[in-house]
XYZ file of C-alpha atoms in Angstrom:
763
model
C -67.157 -50.747 -30.183
C -63.883 -52.846 -31.084
C -64.051 -56.153 -31.890
C -60.677 -56.426 -30.535
C -60.395 -57.738 -26.847
C -57.177 -55.891 -25.869
C -59.054 -52.525 -27.178
C -61.592 -52.561 -25.003
C -61.529 -50.163 -22.291
C -60.738 -50.893 -18.458
C -64.158 -52.129 -16.674
C -66.010 -49.740 -14.405
C -64.964 -50.948 -11.025
C -66.576 -51.199 -7.668
C -66.045 -52.645 -4.439
C -68.218 -54.477 -1.847
C -68.083 -52.608 1.390
C -69.646 -54.352 4.616
C -71.599 -52.596 6.790
C -69.318 -50.299 9.250
C -70.881 -50.893 12.121
C -72.802 -53.628 13.560
C -76.771 -53.214 13.431
C -77.899 -51.406 16.807
C -81.413 -51.397 18.532
C -83.300 -48.768 18.998
C -85.288 -47.453 21.628
C -87.861 -47.423 18.987
C -90.432 -50.026 17.637
C -88.347 -52.711 20.525
C -88.564 -51.303 23.932
C -90.789 -48.107 23.151
C -94.243 -47.845 21.501
C -94.165 -51.838 21.223
C -95.818 -53.321 18.538
C -96.296 -57.149 17.870
C -93.988 -58.088 14.641
C -92.297 -54.787 13.666
C -88.910 -54.557 14.720
C -86.836 -51.445 13.347
C -82.265 -51.718 13.537
C -80.058 -49.467 12.026
C -80.275 -50.282 8.556
C -84.198 -51.645 8.059
C -87.458 -51.872 8.942
C -89.046 -55.899 9.480
C -92.292 -57.546 10.066
C -92.537 -61.019 11.383
C -88.363 -61.426 11.196
C -88.884 -59.904 7.521
C -86.641 -56.649 5.940
C -88.033 -55.190 4.386
C -88.287 -51.145 2.790
C -91.221 -49.804 2.704
C -92.734 -47.611 0.115
C -94.828 -44.411 1.632
C -97.192 -42.586 -0.889
C -98.196 -38.814 0.022
C -101.995 -38.552 -0.441
C -104.154 -35.706 1.689
C -107.312 -37.538 2.585
C -108.678 -33.609 2.909
C -108.135 -32.944 -0.687
C -109.631 -35.810 -2.107
C -113.266 -36.282 -2.182
C -114.237 -38.782 0.742
C -115.998 -40.446 -2.701
C -112.399 -41.439 -4.361
C -110.959 -42.749 -1.149
C -111.473 -45.865 -1.669
C -109.990 -45.663 -6.013
C -107.289 -43.785 -4.898
C -105.729 -45.996 -2.126
C -106.092 -49.243 -4.931
C -104.370 -46.824 -7.791
C -101.931 -46.638 -4.955
C -101.628 -50.577 -4.226
C -101.305 -51.827 -7.614
C -98.506 -48.622 -7.985
C -96.407 -51.069 -5.660
C -96.912 -48.205 -2.579
C -97.320 -49.769 0.561
C -98.430 -46.886 2.933
C -100.002 -43.987 2.835
C -99.170 -40.714 4.434
C -101.849 -37.796 5.440
C -101.128 -34.784 6.288
C -103.291 -33.398 8.465
C -104.269 -29.841 8.170
C -105.991 -27.635 11.134
C -106.325 -24.736 8.644
C -109.576 -27.676 6.856
C -110.878 -29.319 10.292
C -111.373 -25.741 12.525
C -111.698 -22.459 10.642
C -111.850 -20.887 13.984
C -111.772 -22.734 17.177
C -115.502 -23.262 17.998
C -116.171 -24.909 14.886
C -113.970 -27.589 14.611
C -115.303 -30.765 11.806
C -114.197 -34.438 11.368
C -116.757 -35.212 8.390
C -117.202 -35.946 5.316
C -113.459 -35.837 3.518
C -112.540 -34.563 6.680
C -113.250 -37.486 8.276
C -109.484 -38.973 9.494
C -110.011 -42.075 11.544
C -112.461 -43.449 8.422
C -109.515 -42.786 6.127
C -107.316 -45.092 8.239
C -110.012 -47.388 8.650
C -110.220 -48.094 4.923
C -106.301 -47.458 3.688
C -106.170 -50.946 6.952
C -109.167 -51.944 5.080
C -107.119 -52.191 1.414
C -104.320 -53.141 2.864
C -102.141 -50.452 3.229
C -100.080 -48.733 6.274
C -100.695 -45.946 7.117
C -99.036 -42.523 8.582
C -99.539 -39.842 9.974
C -98.205 -36.074 9.789
C -99.893 -34.267 12.575
C -97.518 -30.963 11.845
C -99.882 -28.789 14.105
C -97.014 -26.738 11.944
C -97.568 -28.778 8.403
C -97.149 -26.529 5.572
C -98.325 -28.917 2.130
C -97.884 -25.939 0.699
C -101.043 -24.454 2.929
C -101.868 -20.755 4.202
C -99.877 -20.259 7.317
C -99.035 -23.502 7.195
C -101.869 -25.174 8.054
C -102.284 -23.177 11.265
C -105.717 -21.390 10.870
C -106.274 -17.355 11.022
C -106.638 -17.461 14.932
C -103.805 -19.725 15.651
C -101.964 -17.653 13.251
C -103.271 -14.376 14.852
C -102.552 -16.082 18.808
C -99.759 -13.832 20.771
C -97.657 -16.437 21.057
C -94.322 -17.931 20.277
C -95.542 -20.521 16.973
C -93.641 -23.486 16.793
C -91.826 -23.367 19.996
C -92.271 -24.614 23.980
C -93.848 -21.221 24.226
C -97.160 -22.368 27.297
C -99.564 -20.433 25.346
C -98.811 -22.122 22.212
C -99.276 -25.611 23.640
C -101.656 -24.659 25.214
C -103.412 -24.536 21.887
C -101.897 -28.206 20.127
C -102.337 -29.793 22.941
C -106.081 -29.311 22.005
C -105.353 -29.694 18.597
C -103.987 -32.787 19.309
C -106.797 -33.917 22.220
C -108.914 -33.797 19.204
C -107.710 -35.651 16.506
C -106.861 -38.164 19.974
C -110.593 -38.277 20.313
C -111.018 -38.943 16.306
C -108.591 -41.562 16.233
C -110.284 -43.453 19.034
C -106.743 -46.091 19.271
C -105.781 -46.307 15.306
C -102.734 -44.605 16.177
C -101.691 -46.401 19.698
C -100.060 -49.386 20.613
C -103.085 -51.688 19.842
C -103.881 -49.424 16.423
C -103.212 -49.819 12.526
C -101.476 -46.480 12.864
C -97.595 -46.971 11.470
C -95.889 -43.738 12.025
C -97.041 -40.033 13.161
C -94.719 -37.354 12.002
C -94.283 -34.723 14.466
C -93.815 -31.303 12.819
C -93.190 -30.157 9.724
C -89.175 -28.447 8.180
C -88.388 -27.933 12.223
C -84.563 -26.994 12.247
C -83.095 -25.598 15.608
C -85.729 -26.895 17.995
C -84.909 -30.366 19.004
C -86.792 -30.020 23.610
C -89.743 -28.546 20.892
C -90.054 -32.301 18.909
C -89.975 -34.059 22.253
C -92.728 -32.268 23.672
C -94.626 -32.479 21.089
C -94.256 -36.010 21.416
C -95.516 -35.529 24.950
C -98.811 -33.880 23.908
C -99.615 -36.832 21.823
C -98.740 -39.015 23.845
C -101.548 -37.147 26.602
C -103.810 -37.555 23.389
C -104.142 -40.468 23.264
C -101.693 -40.891 20.099
C -98.619 -42.892 19.638
C -97.112 -45.694 17.456
C -93.900 -48.116 16.657
C -92.356 -45.188 14.397
C -91.604 -41.954 15.698
C -90.592 -39.185 12.174
C -88.904 -36.197 11.529
C -88.118 -34.045 8.271
C -84.033 -33.808 8.718
C -83.314 -32.004 5.670
C -81.100 -28.684 6.079
C -78.895 -30.092 9.010
C -81.770 -30.146 11.150
C -81.298 -31.068 15.177
C -83.621 -33.450 15.667
C -83.271 -35.523 19.034
C -81.366 -38.599 19.590
C -83.373 -41.429 19.429
C -86.179 -39.743 19.309
C -87.399 -39.543 16.038
C -86.252 -41.333 13.517
C -84.553 -38.611 10.537
C -86.654 -38.307 7.853
C -85.004 -37.458 4.006
C -86.008 -35.593 0.516
C -84.981 -34.812 -2.802
C -86.717 -32.862 -5.400
C -85.109 -32.666 -8.590
C -87.227 -28.429 -9.750
C -88.448 -26.215 -7.486
C -91.549 -24.227 -8.015
C -89.664 -21.786 -5.125
C -86.691 -20.629 -6.418
C -86.511 -18.207 -8.023
C -88.041 -18.515 -11.901
C -84.611 -16.765 -13.377
C -83.316 -19.135 -11.312
C -81.032 -22.458 -12.785
C -80.820 -25.373 -12.401
C -79.717 -25.355 -8.781
C -77.235 -27.405 -7.198
C -78.935 -28.814 -4.653
C -82.076 -30.740 -7.546
C -78.948 -31.336 -9.558
C -77.674 -33.622 -6.920
C -80.065 -35.878 -6.595
C -79.445 -37.609 -10.284
C -75.921 -39.180 -9.003
C -75.030 -41.481 -6.783
C -73.993 -40.223 -3.420
C -74.254 -41.662 0.748
C -74.816 -37.118 1.283
C -78.724 -37.186 2.205
C -79.379 -34.129 3.390
C -80.743 -31.444 0.640
C -80.147 -28.263 2.225
C -82.975 -26.711 -0.159
C -85.725 -28.439 0.925
C -87.780 -25.036 2.267
C -85.431 -23.305 2.000
C -87.677 -20.222 1.024
C -90.096 -20.818 3.686
C -86.754 -20.609 6.304
C -86.262 -17.352 3.983
C -89.651 -15.585 5.152
C -89.814 -17.039 7.994
C -86.189 -15.132 8.807
C -85.666 -18.858 10.030
C -81.815 -19.994 9.793
C -81.026 -23.909 8.544
C -78.957 -25.468 11.596
C -75.662 -24.958 11.219
C -73.141 -27.897 11.021
C -75.808 -30.831 11.496
C -75.564 -34.115 9.687
C -75.782 -34.789 6.172
C -75.139 -38.420 6.554
C -77.848 -40.817 8.451
C -77.972 -41.009 12.262
C -75.524 -45.007 13.228
C -79.008 -45.399 15.617
C -81.630 -45.629 12.468
C -81.686 -46.796 8.628
C -81.964 -43.921 5.441
C -85.258 -43.026 4.677
C -87.240 -41.029 2.823
C -90.584 -39.199 2.940
C -90.099 -36.642 -0.007
C -88.970 -37.781 -3.085
C -90.050 -36.158 -6.250
C -93.840 -37.720 -7.074
C -93.628 -35.214 -9.253
C -93.975 -30.980 -9.180
C -96.544 -28.487 -7.698
C -96.366 -25.157 -9.679
C -95.748 -21.198 -7.893
C -97.291 -18.248 -9.787
C -93.854 -16.662 -11.263
C -91.877 -20.734 -11.365
C -93.410 -23.649 -13.012
C -91.628 -27.226 -13.901
C -92.578 -30.026 -14.762
C -90.923 -32.651 -13.594
C -91.189 -35.654 -16.970
C -92.088 -39.199 -16.079
C -87.998 -40.661 -16.000
C -86.861 -37.027 -14.366
C -89.231 -38.953 -10.830
C -87.725 -42.352 -11.631
C -84.047 -41.391 -11.679
C -84.134 -40.201 -8.739
C -86.137 -42.841 -7.054
C -83.605 -45.683 -8.586
C -80.715 -43.564 -7.233
C -81.945 -43.606 -3.824
C -82.693 -47.163 -3.784
C -78.574 -47.769 -4.928
C -77.841 -45.043 -2.307
C -78.703 -47.541 0.214
C -82.137 -46.696 0.501
C -84.214 -48.523 3.102
C -87.691 -46.169 2.810
C -89.264 -45.321 -0.058
C -91.759 -42.103 0.513
C -93.208 -39.046 -1.968
C -94.631 -36.006 -2.298
C -96.889 -36.243 -3.912
C -97.820 -39.257 -4.696
C -102.161 -38.169 -4.973
C -102.675 -34.860 -5.871
C -106.028 -32.952 -4.815
C -107.694 -30.075 -4.230
C -108.028 -28.170 -1.849
C -111.421 -27.765 0.162
C -113.211 -24.325 -1.085
C -112.310 -20.969 0.895
C -113.883 -17.528 0.018
C -110.477 -16.526 2.139
C -108.678 -19.728 0.587
C -106.133 -22.432 1.747
C -102.998 -22.433 0.225
C -100.432 -20.136 0.107
C -99.566 -17.337 -1.466
C -98.316 -13.808 -1.267
C -101.295 -12.576 1.103
C -100.424 -14.274 3.699
C -96.774 -13.882 3.895
C -94.958 -16.353 1.503
C -92.797 -16.087 -1.286
C -94.502 -18.301 -3.507
C -98.443 -18.032 -4.706
C -99.753 -20.754 -4.982
C -103.044 -21.769 -7.555
C -105.794 -22.043 -4.602
C -107.957 -24.682 -5.475
C -105.890 -27.283 -7.615
C -102.646 -29.339 -6.527
C -102.343 -31.784 -8.459
C -98.550 -31.475 -8.058
C -98.435 -33.219 -11.643
C -98.176 -36.889 -9.532
C -98.348 -39.664 -10.399
C -102.487 -39.619 -10.092
C -103.375 -36.270 -10.460
C -106.393 -34.444 -9.149
C -108.577 -35.967 -11.369
C -107.633 -39.549 -10.567
C -105.860 -39.708 -13.559
C -102.546 -41.834 -14.088
C -99.116 -40.103 -14.878
C -95.926 -41.805 -16.646
C -94.140 -41.717 -13.101
C -97.269 -44.165 -11.914
C -95.627 -46.919 -14.889
C -91.895 -46.007 -14.645
C -92.073 -45.839 -10.096
C -94.120 -49.062 -10.067
C -91.614 -51.445 -11.641
C -89.597 -50.458 -8.855
C -91.917 -51.463 -6.225
C -92.046 -54.787 -8.241
C -88.723 -54.407 -7.547
C -88.421 -53.333 -3.757
C -91.333 -55.924 -3.273
C -89.834 -59.252 -4.565
C -85.625 -59.021 -3.744
C -86.483 -56.225 -1.047
C -86.251 -58.728 1.917
C -82.866 -59.053 0.586
C -81.587 -55.780 -0.329
C -82.242 -54.399 3.004
C -79.875 -55.532 3.765
C -77.123 -54.578 2.019
C -75.486 -52.079 1.698
C -74.781 -49.518 -1.188
C -70.921 -49.411 -2.528
C -69.872 -46.036 -4.929
C -67.285 -47.351 -8.079
C -63.485 -46.237 -7.421
C -63.860 -43.500 -9.703
C -66.702 -41.424 -9.666
C -67.970 -37.971 -11.458
C -66.378 -35.480 -10.200
C -69.261 -33.035 -9.591
C -72.734 -31.796 -10.259
C -71.169 -30.587 -13.849
C -69.731 -34.276 -15.471
C -71.736 -35.190 -17.625
C -69.257 -38.222 -18.484
C -68.733 -40.708 -15.942
C -70.840 -43.071 -15.985
C -72.818 -43.415 -12.166
C -73.514 -46.333 -10.789
C -73.821 -48.196 -7.853
C -73.448 -50.959 -6.318
C -75.784 -52.881 -3.185
C -74.068 -56.060 -1.802
C -74.973 -58.041 0.623
C -70.980 -59.857 -0.425
C -71.897 -62.651 -2.040
C -75.369 -60.941 -4.048
C -76.561 -58.553 -5.276
C -77.764 -55.387 -8.224
C -75.800 -52.454 -9.936
C -77.974 -50.080 -9.946
C -77.415 -47.251 -13.457
C -79.027 -44.203 -13.716
C -78.027 -42.399 -17.290
C -80.737 -39.139 -17.396
C -80.740 -35.612 -16.012
C -83.061 -33.140 -17.541
C -82.112 -29.896 -18.598
C -78.695 -30.642 -20.265
C -79.214 -34.017 -21.604
C -77.244 -36.823 -21.300
C -74.956 -38.162 -24.392
C -74.704 -42.267 -24.402
C -71.945 -43.278 -22.704
C -69.981 -45.657 -25.447
C -67.976 -49.058 -23.944
C -69.432 -50.172 -20.501
C -68.566 -52.723 -18.708
C -67.670 -53.783 -15.093
C -65.743 -55.263 -13.018
C -68.058 -56.331 -9.123
C -65.349 -57.212 -6.630
C -67.591 -59.032 -3.933
C -66.198 -61.180 -0.455
C -64.846 -64.242 -2.049
C -65.039 -63.326 -6.117
C -64.498 -61.106 -8.826
C -67.155 -60.815 -11.651
C -67.014 -58.779 -15.155
C -69.475 -58.374 -17.052
C -71.137 -57.956 -19.823
C -69.929 -60.337 -22.297
C -68.623 -57.268 -24.321
C -68.415 -53.577 -24.001
C -72.317 -51.848 -24.949
C -73.346 -48.410 -24.362
C -75.732 -46.882 -21.850
C -78.015 -44.516 -23.974
C -79.851 -41.986 -22.157
C -82.934 -42.815 -20.397
C -81.191 -45.430 -18.804
C -82.435 -47.091 -15.626
C -81.496 -50.586 -14.539
C -81.412 -52.573 -11.970
C -78.741 -55.835 -13.077
C -78.518 -58.960 -10.402
C -75.171 -60.042 -9.866
C -75.193 -63.292 -8.158
C -78.766 -63.491 -7.387
C -79.847 -67.259 -6.311
C -83.101 -67.706 -7.224
C -85.193 -71.240 -7.021
C -82.194 -73.395 -7.810
C -80.452 -71.732 -9.988
C -77.880 -68.518 -9.634
C -77.327 -66.209 -12.188
C -74.465 -64.771 -11.977
C -75.377 -61.411 -13.602
C -77.646 -60.201 -16.606
C -77.856 -57.557 -17.974
C -82.389 -57.123 -17.856
C -83.243 -55.214 -14.848
C -85.015 -57.935 -12.651
C -88.480 -56.652 -11.961
C -89.314 -59.764 -9.905
C -89.912 -63.301 -8.981
C -93.091 -65.075 -9.744
C -93.883 -67.998 -7.422
C -94.561 -72.213 -8.742
C -93.576 -75.221 -8.596
C -90.262 -73.625 -11.272
C -90.101 -70.266 -9.880
C -89.839 -67.546 -12.912
C -87.178 -64.783 -12.522
C -88.868 -62.110 -14.881
C -86.384 -59.303 -15.895
C -86.773 -56.839 -18.155
C -84.879 -55.518 -21.266
C -83.020 -51.887 -21.503
C -84.084 -50.120 -24.252
C -80.679 -50.213 -26.816
C -78.714 -53.054 -24.639
C -79.110 -56.445 -25.847
C -79.490 -58.844 -23.014
C -77.055 -61.023 -21.807
C -78.194 -63.080 -19.023
C -74.655 -65.427 -16.921
C -75.406 -69.143 -15.498
C -73.890 -69.991 -13.180
C -72.733 -73.742 -12.634
C -72.293 -75.904 -9.390
C -68.376 -76.547 -10.455
C -68.644 -72.258 -10.757
C -68.208 -72.322 -14.226
C -69.996 -69.829 -15.816
C -72.475 -69.834 -19.382
C -73.064 -66.844 -21.418
C -76.387 -66.121 -23.127
C -78.272 -64.375 -25.131
C -81.490 -63.618 -24.792
C -84.031 -61.993 -27.295
C -86.560 -60.709 -25.095
C -89.935 -61.844 -25.377
C -93.794 -63.217 -24.181
C -91.962 -66.885 -23.111
C -89.563 -67.869 -21.130
C -85.846 -69.286 -20.871
C -86.306 -72.289 -19.783
C -82.989 -73.048 -17.045
C -84.751 -76.052 -15.036
C -85.446 -75.763 -11.555
C -85.523 -71.786 -12.924
C -87.398 -69.838 -15.310
C -86.261 -66.257 -17.251
C -88.648 -63.955 -18.606
C -86.922 -61.054 -20.299
C -89.915 -58.971 -21.146
C -89.487 -56.481 -23.761
C -88.337 -52.961 -23.178
C -91.211 -51.798 -24.865
C -93.170 -53.480 -22.249
C -92.242 -51.386 -19.779
C -95.547 -48.878 -19.922
C -97.721 -52.236 -19.443
C -95.909 -53.773 -16.823
C -98.383 -53.825 -13.253
C -96.879 -57.047 -10.840
C -99.553 -57.435 -7.998
C -98.743 -58.825 -4.356
C -102.111 -59.734 -2.843
C -103.782 -61.947 -3.840
C -100.576 -64.291 -4.413
C -98.178 -62.601 -6.928
C -98.494 -62.202 -10.282
C -97.689 -60.496 -13.888
C -99.995 -59.034 -15.383
C -99.595 -56.592 -19.109
C -101.926 -54.086 -19.897
C -101.855 -50.641 -21.260
C -105.041 -49.010 -19.205
C -105.097 -48.995 -15.506
C -105.428 -51.574 -12.931
C -106.465 -51.151 -9.596
C -106.785 -53.745 -6.396
C -106.803 -54.341 -3.172
C -106.410 -56.663 -0.340
C -108.271 -59.025 -1.510
C -106.065 -59.352 -5.137
C -109.704 -58.512 -6.951
C -108.121 -56.494 -10.423
C -109.992 -53.832 -11.938
C -110.066 -52.301 -15.039
C -110.749 -49.089 -15.940
C -110.535 -48.734 -19.541
C -109.915 -46.288 -22.233
C -107.126 -47.961 -25.259
C -107.495 -51.381 -25.533
C -109.433 -54.832 -23.995
C -106.844 -56.708 -23.163
C -105.819 -57.305 -20.187
C -103.147 -60.300 -20.106
C -102.066 -62.618 -17.299
C -99.031 -64.468 -16.571
C -99.099 -68.758 -15.959
C -95.970 -69.647 -14.915
C -97.103 -73.282 -14.797
C -98.236 -72.680 -18.727
C -95.346 -70.812 -19.391
C -97.079 -67.513 -20.525
C -99.434 -64.992 -20.918
C -102.958 -66.167 -20.370
C -105.655 -64.814 -23.964
C -106.448 -61.317 -23.030
C -109.627 -59.658 -20.899
C -111.022 -56.848 -19.698
C -113.655 -54.371 -20.697
C -114.825 -52.989 -24.195
C -113.109 -49.406 -23.935
C -115.612 -47.260 -25.169
C -116.509 -45.345 -27.802
C -112.730 -42.750 -28.942
C -113.217 -39.790 -27.581
C -114.814 -36.845 -28.869
C -114.494 -33.006 -28.567
C -116.699 -30.777 -26.598
C -117.433 -27.181 -28.241
C -116.258 -23.669 -26.397
C -118.064 -20.584 -27.119
C -116.419 -18.229 -26.219
C -119.443 -15.485 -24.464
C -116.243 -12.844 -23.650
C -113.450 -12.296 -25.145
C -109.872 -11.172 -23.080
C -110.418 -7.492 -22.170
C -107.868 -5.715 -23.928
C -104.085 -6.352 -23.010
C -103.009 -8.481 -20.407
C -99.419 -6.380 -18.440
C -96.255 -8.438 -18.272
C -96.734 -8.302 -14.322
C -98.991 -7.774 -11.461
C -96.217 -7.539 -8.967
C -94.416 -8.341 -6.988
C -93.546 -9.346 -3.214
C -90.254 -10.642 -2.200
C -88.836 -10.193 -5.416
C -91.142 -13.221 -6.788
C -93.912 -12.107 -9.926
C -98.201 -12.541 -7.887
C -100.826 -13.742 -9.793
C -102.979 -11.543 -10.323
C -106.188 -10.298 -7.436
C -109.270 -12.844 -8.093
C -111.162 -9.256 -9.528
C -107.487 -8.621 -11.782
C -108.729 -12.484 -12.975
C -112.438 -12.069 -13.805
C -111.190 -8.068 -15.187
C -109.363 -9.589 -17.858
C -110.128 -13.239 -18.670
C -112.107 -15.274 -21.555
C -114.539 -16.891 -21.123
C -116.292 -20.153 -22.534
C -119.315 -22.064 -22.777
C -118.013 -26.066 -22.793
C -120.242 -27.985 -24.874
C -120.160 -31.589 -23.647
C -121.993 -35.019 -25.110
C -125.337 -35.448 -23.037
C -123.352 -39.051 -21.729
C -120.139 -36.854 -20.191
C -123.220 -37.036 -16.998
C -123.419 -40.749 -16.169
C -121.228 -42.011 -13.530
C -120.965 -45.217 -14.660
C -118.396 -43.741 -18.049
C -115.945 -41.438 -14.867
C -115.616 -39.291 -17.838
C -112.694 -36.531 -18.291
C -111.817 -33.349 -20.179
C -108.512 -33.044 -21.632
C -107.975 -29.350 -22.076
C -105.045 -27.820 -24.420
C -104.596 -24.411 -23.802
C -102.112 -21.907 -23.631
C -102.404 -18.841 -22.151
C -101.269 -17.743 -18.321
C -104.326 -19.161 -15.889
C -107.079 -21.424 -16.459
C -110.144 -21.578 -13.852
C -113.062 -23.629 -14.784
C -116.794 -22.496 -12.911
C -119.730 -25.140 -12.345
C -122.740 -22.463 -12.510
C -119.987 -19.357 -11.778
C -118.388 -21.504 -8.653
C -115.086 -22.418 -9.040
C -114.215 -26.128 -9.292
C -109.975 -26.337 -9.649
C -107.571 -24.457 -11.831
C -103.916 -23.814 -12.927
C -101.309 -22.653 -13.687
C -100.661 -23.014 -17.444
C -96.970 -25.174 -18.034
C -97.726 -26.676 -20.922
C -99.115 -30.015 -20.309
C -102.402 -31.446 -20.796
C -105.233 -30.404 -17.791
C -107.105 -32.643 -17.176
C -110.699 -32.630 -14.588
C -112.899 -35.383 -13.779
C -116.695 -33.556 -14.208
C -117.646 -36.667 -11.343
C -115.455 -34.900 -8.925
C -116.523 -31.560 -9.734
C -120.080 -31.722 -9.452
C -120.417 -31.433 -12.820
C -124.126 -33.268 -13.831
C -127.370 -32.710 -16.438
C -127.752 -29.041 -16.971
C -125.281 -27.091 -15.386
C -123.186 -24.751 -16.541
C -119.436 -24.587 -16.923
C -117.112 -22.833 -18.451
C -113.902 -22.040 -18.501
C -112.049 -18.692 -17.547
C -108.338 -18.380 -19.063
C -106.463 -15.553 -18.729
C -104.158 -14.085 -21.513
C -100.404 -14.807 -20.629
C -97.775 -11.640 -21.951
C -95.303 -12.167 -24.429
C -92.606 -9.908 -22.588
C -93.344 -12.337 -19.215
C -90.647 -13.479 -17.033
C -92.479 -16.503 -15.592
C -90.414 -19.428 -15.265
C -91.528 -21.837 -17.861
C -90.580 -25.549 -18.971
C -88.786 -25.150 -22.750
C -91.339 -25.699 -25.345
C -94.206 -23.395 -22.856
C -91.991 -21.748 -22.685
C -90.414 -21.701 -27.278
C -94.572 -20.905 -27.718
C -94.539 -18.450 -26.091
C -91.475 -16.274 -27.119
C -92.853 -17.027 -30.644
C -95.747 -14.743 -29.295
C -96.339 -11.000 -30.748
C -98.100 -9.553 -28.009
C -99.857 -12.574 -25.526
C -101.039 -15.568 -25.738
C -104.173 -17.114 -25.349
C -105.179 -20.825 -26.998
C -107.288 -23.253 -26.761
C -105.900 -26.185 -29.183
C -108.236 -28.848 -28.046
C -111.206 -30.057 -25.525
C -111.857 -33.791 -25.314
C -114.513 -35.279 -23.491
C -113.262 -39.341 -22.673
C -115.450 -41.852 -21.063
C -113.564 -44.385 -19.108
C -115.556 -48.276 -18.948
C -114.312 -49.801 -15.644
C -115.117 -53.408 -14.564
C -113.302 -56.295 -12.744
C -111.600 -59.662 -13.394
């Protein structure tokens, strides 16, 4: 930038806009289904009188081995999730009317108890229609085939629903009641034009002994919801498997990479509406009800793969959408999925497929979803990207919840605008946070040159930084404005707010943005402002009544903030977990170093933790059957979309490899993983001939937990891979598409298979 300030660009400007209406107090959680300590108004939820911004993450207990529930919940908690949400798939529990099970990993009551013990709230999405890429939307076949009008007030249908709800209510045994721990209940899913049916379902749930302070329903697609009866919940996906293979990046996906006060997304569920000839309600609200705050239950935690379309969102893709929603005024951040899983084993399959009338063929077993916690229980890079946002919400959510969102004076002209900076302000008129989001997939953004901001609050105008800065692509910033901590007021800073550590002298922790030199401006009692150029590091800047620790941008992936057992800042490249007690568990692969910041000593302690296991070893892959000739370009279509091959065709055409693993791979203490790097069309992993998980190839690494799939000493572990024809029209991510395009006839390769042990210890 020019050094002469006279030639600097005009600052980008935004003005704080106060709430347009006084806060409203709905019946829900206040006069109805009252639970001590919980209150809801039109702006936020509060706990014990303190505003909070909950973070909910979807984990389907019936798709996760029961022995892994505790660990998955600890992983969610370590990611900053405060609420676990789960569908109750009728199909999983009651394959026949006379055979209903709540045993093993179908024990919903035990799941609720364990979540509460871990320190998480619970939302149960009881359906009865769920979808979640399950067959019949979660209806058992005997319900799907019943001569009733499904998802309506047809008496025959309601009789079936009442029976199912009674079974759930009996199992929960008061856990979802005025005195129970369940925070919320979702009724149905993606129901667009029958508000009275939702009221009926609520009545049936009550008659079955179920209630909660918060009742919810999905609001996207212009859904017509019963006024005052349910909290409308929205979603946001940056890409999806539910559009056609040759479809461009849809506007409903692109919208989520911009700041906006429009919360509806007409794209979610559009494929199912089409398949079931359901029209979305026309003219429905695109912004939240004036009775309730803006809340989500389905921000993209990742994305599933259908056979015809296989998106693979990056960690930054996922984090940008969530970041924008916070800037937009979110009062509840909800992710789908946050934890992947595996569909229950079934001869008929539990998955959505063309065979059952859906427009998408989903993998029969694997439901990894590219989520922050994958099917194998490993953390994706999105876990780190999101947990920094969640640490911010935990530390500053009580302030942020009271701050409306204000959009800048000059906003992007549309989804094609890649030149206007995307930013927003949340403020109470005296302080706030500036949110910057400069990333989108598919059409990369260039660096934004010469950014400087003027924020007009109730009684002041703040312009910062001291000189214009260039905003690199990939920047997600949460810059504080007028933030008071301890007895110090930060007029502004160009490093993202992360957390506030307690102590005799509090420590404000900021995280530098890659490529932006951080500045910190301190306002004195007389109103003068002193600007500090800060060198990021692991030692704080002392400001008298406040320490400010500005972490280097390169530490971002190793930052953890524990809220339980007293708020603590930790640095670790390895995975950390904790529960309600705050006891930290380390799963070491990379390093033996976990460092904890001690505010009283103003320094990080010495590294601690288990010694990592030996280096990764490679598995052998002995080919015991080659692929049977050239595979076809397509295996048929349904509703214009490519179908996956039938099991018989897969069996005939797939190559088979017997995997050889080291002896220690069966040691439960090693909790061994397979990292499969491969290329092709469809992969299946089998133990003694039984399919334990599967995958559609999208270019990403396939990770499998050997303990979870039941691998043991002496077992026959085989990998079955189907080639992908070079002329296939399935939609693939960029690098995978390039690899297929470079193939003459068909693509089939095993690049390598790594066997990885992990050391686990409690600090």
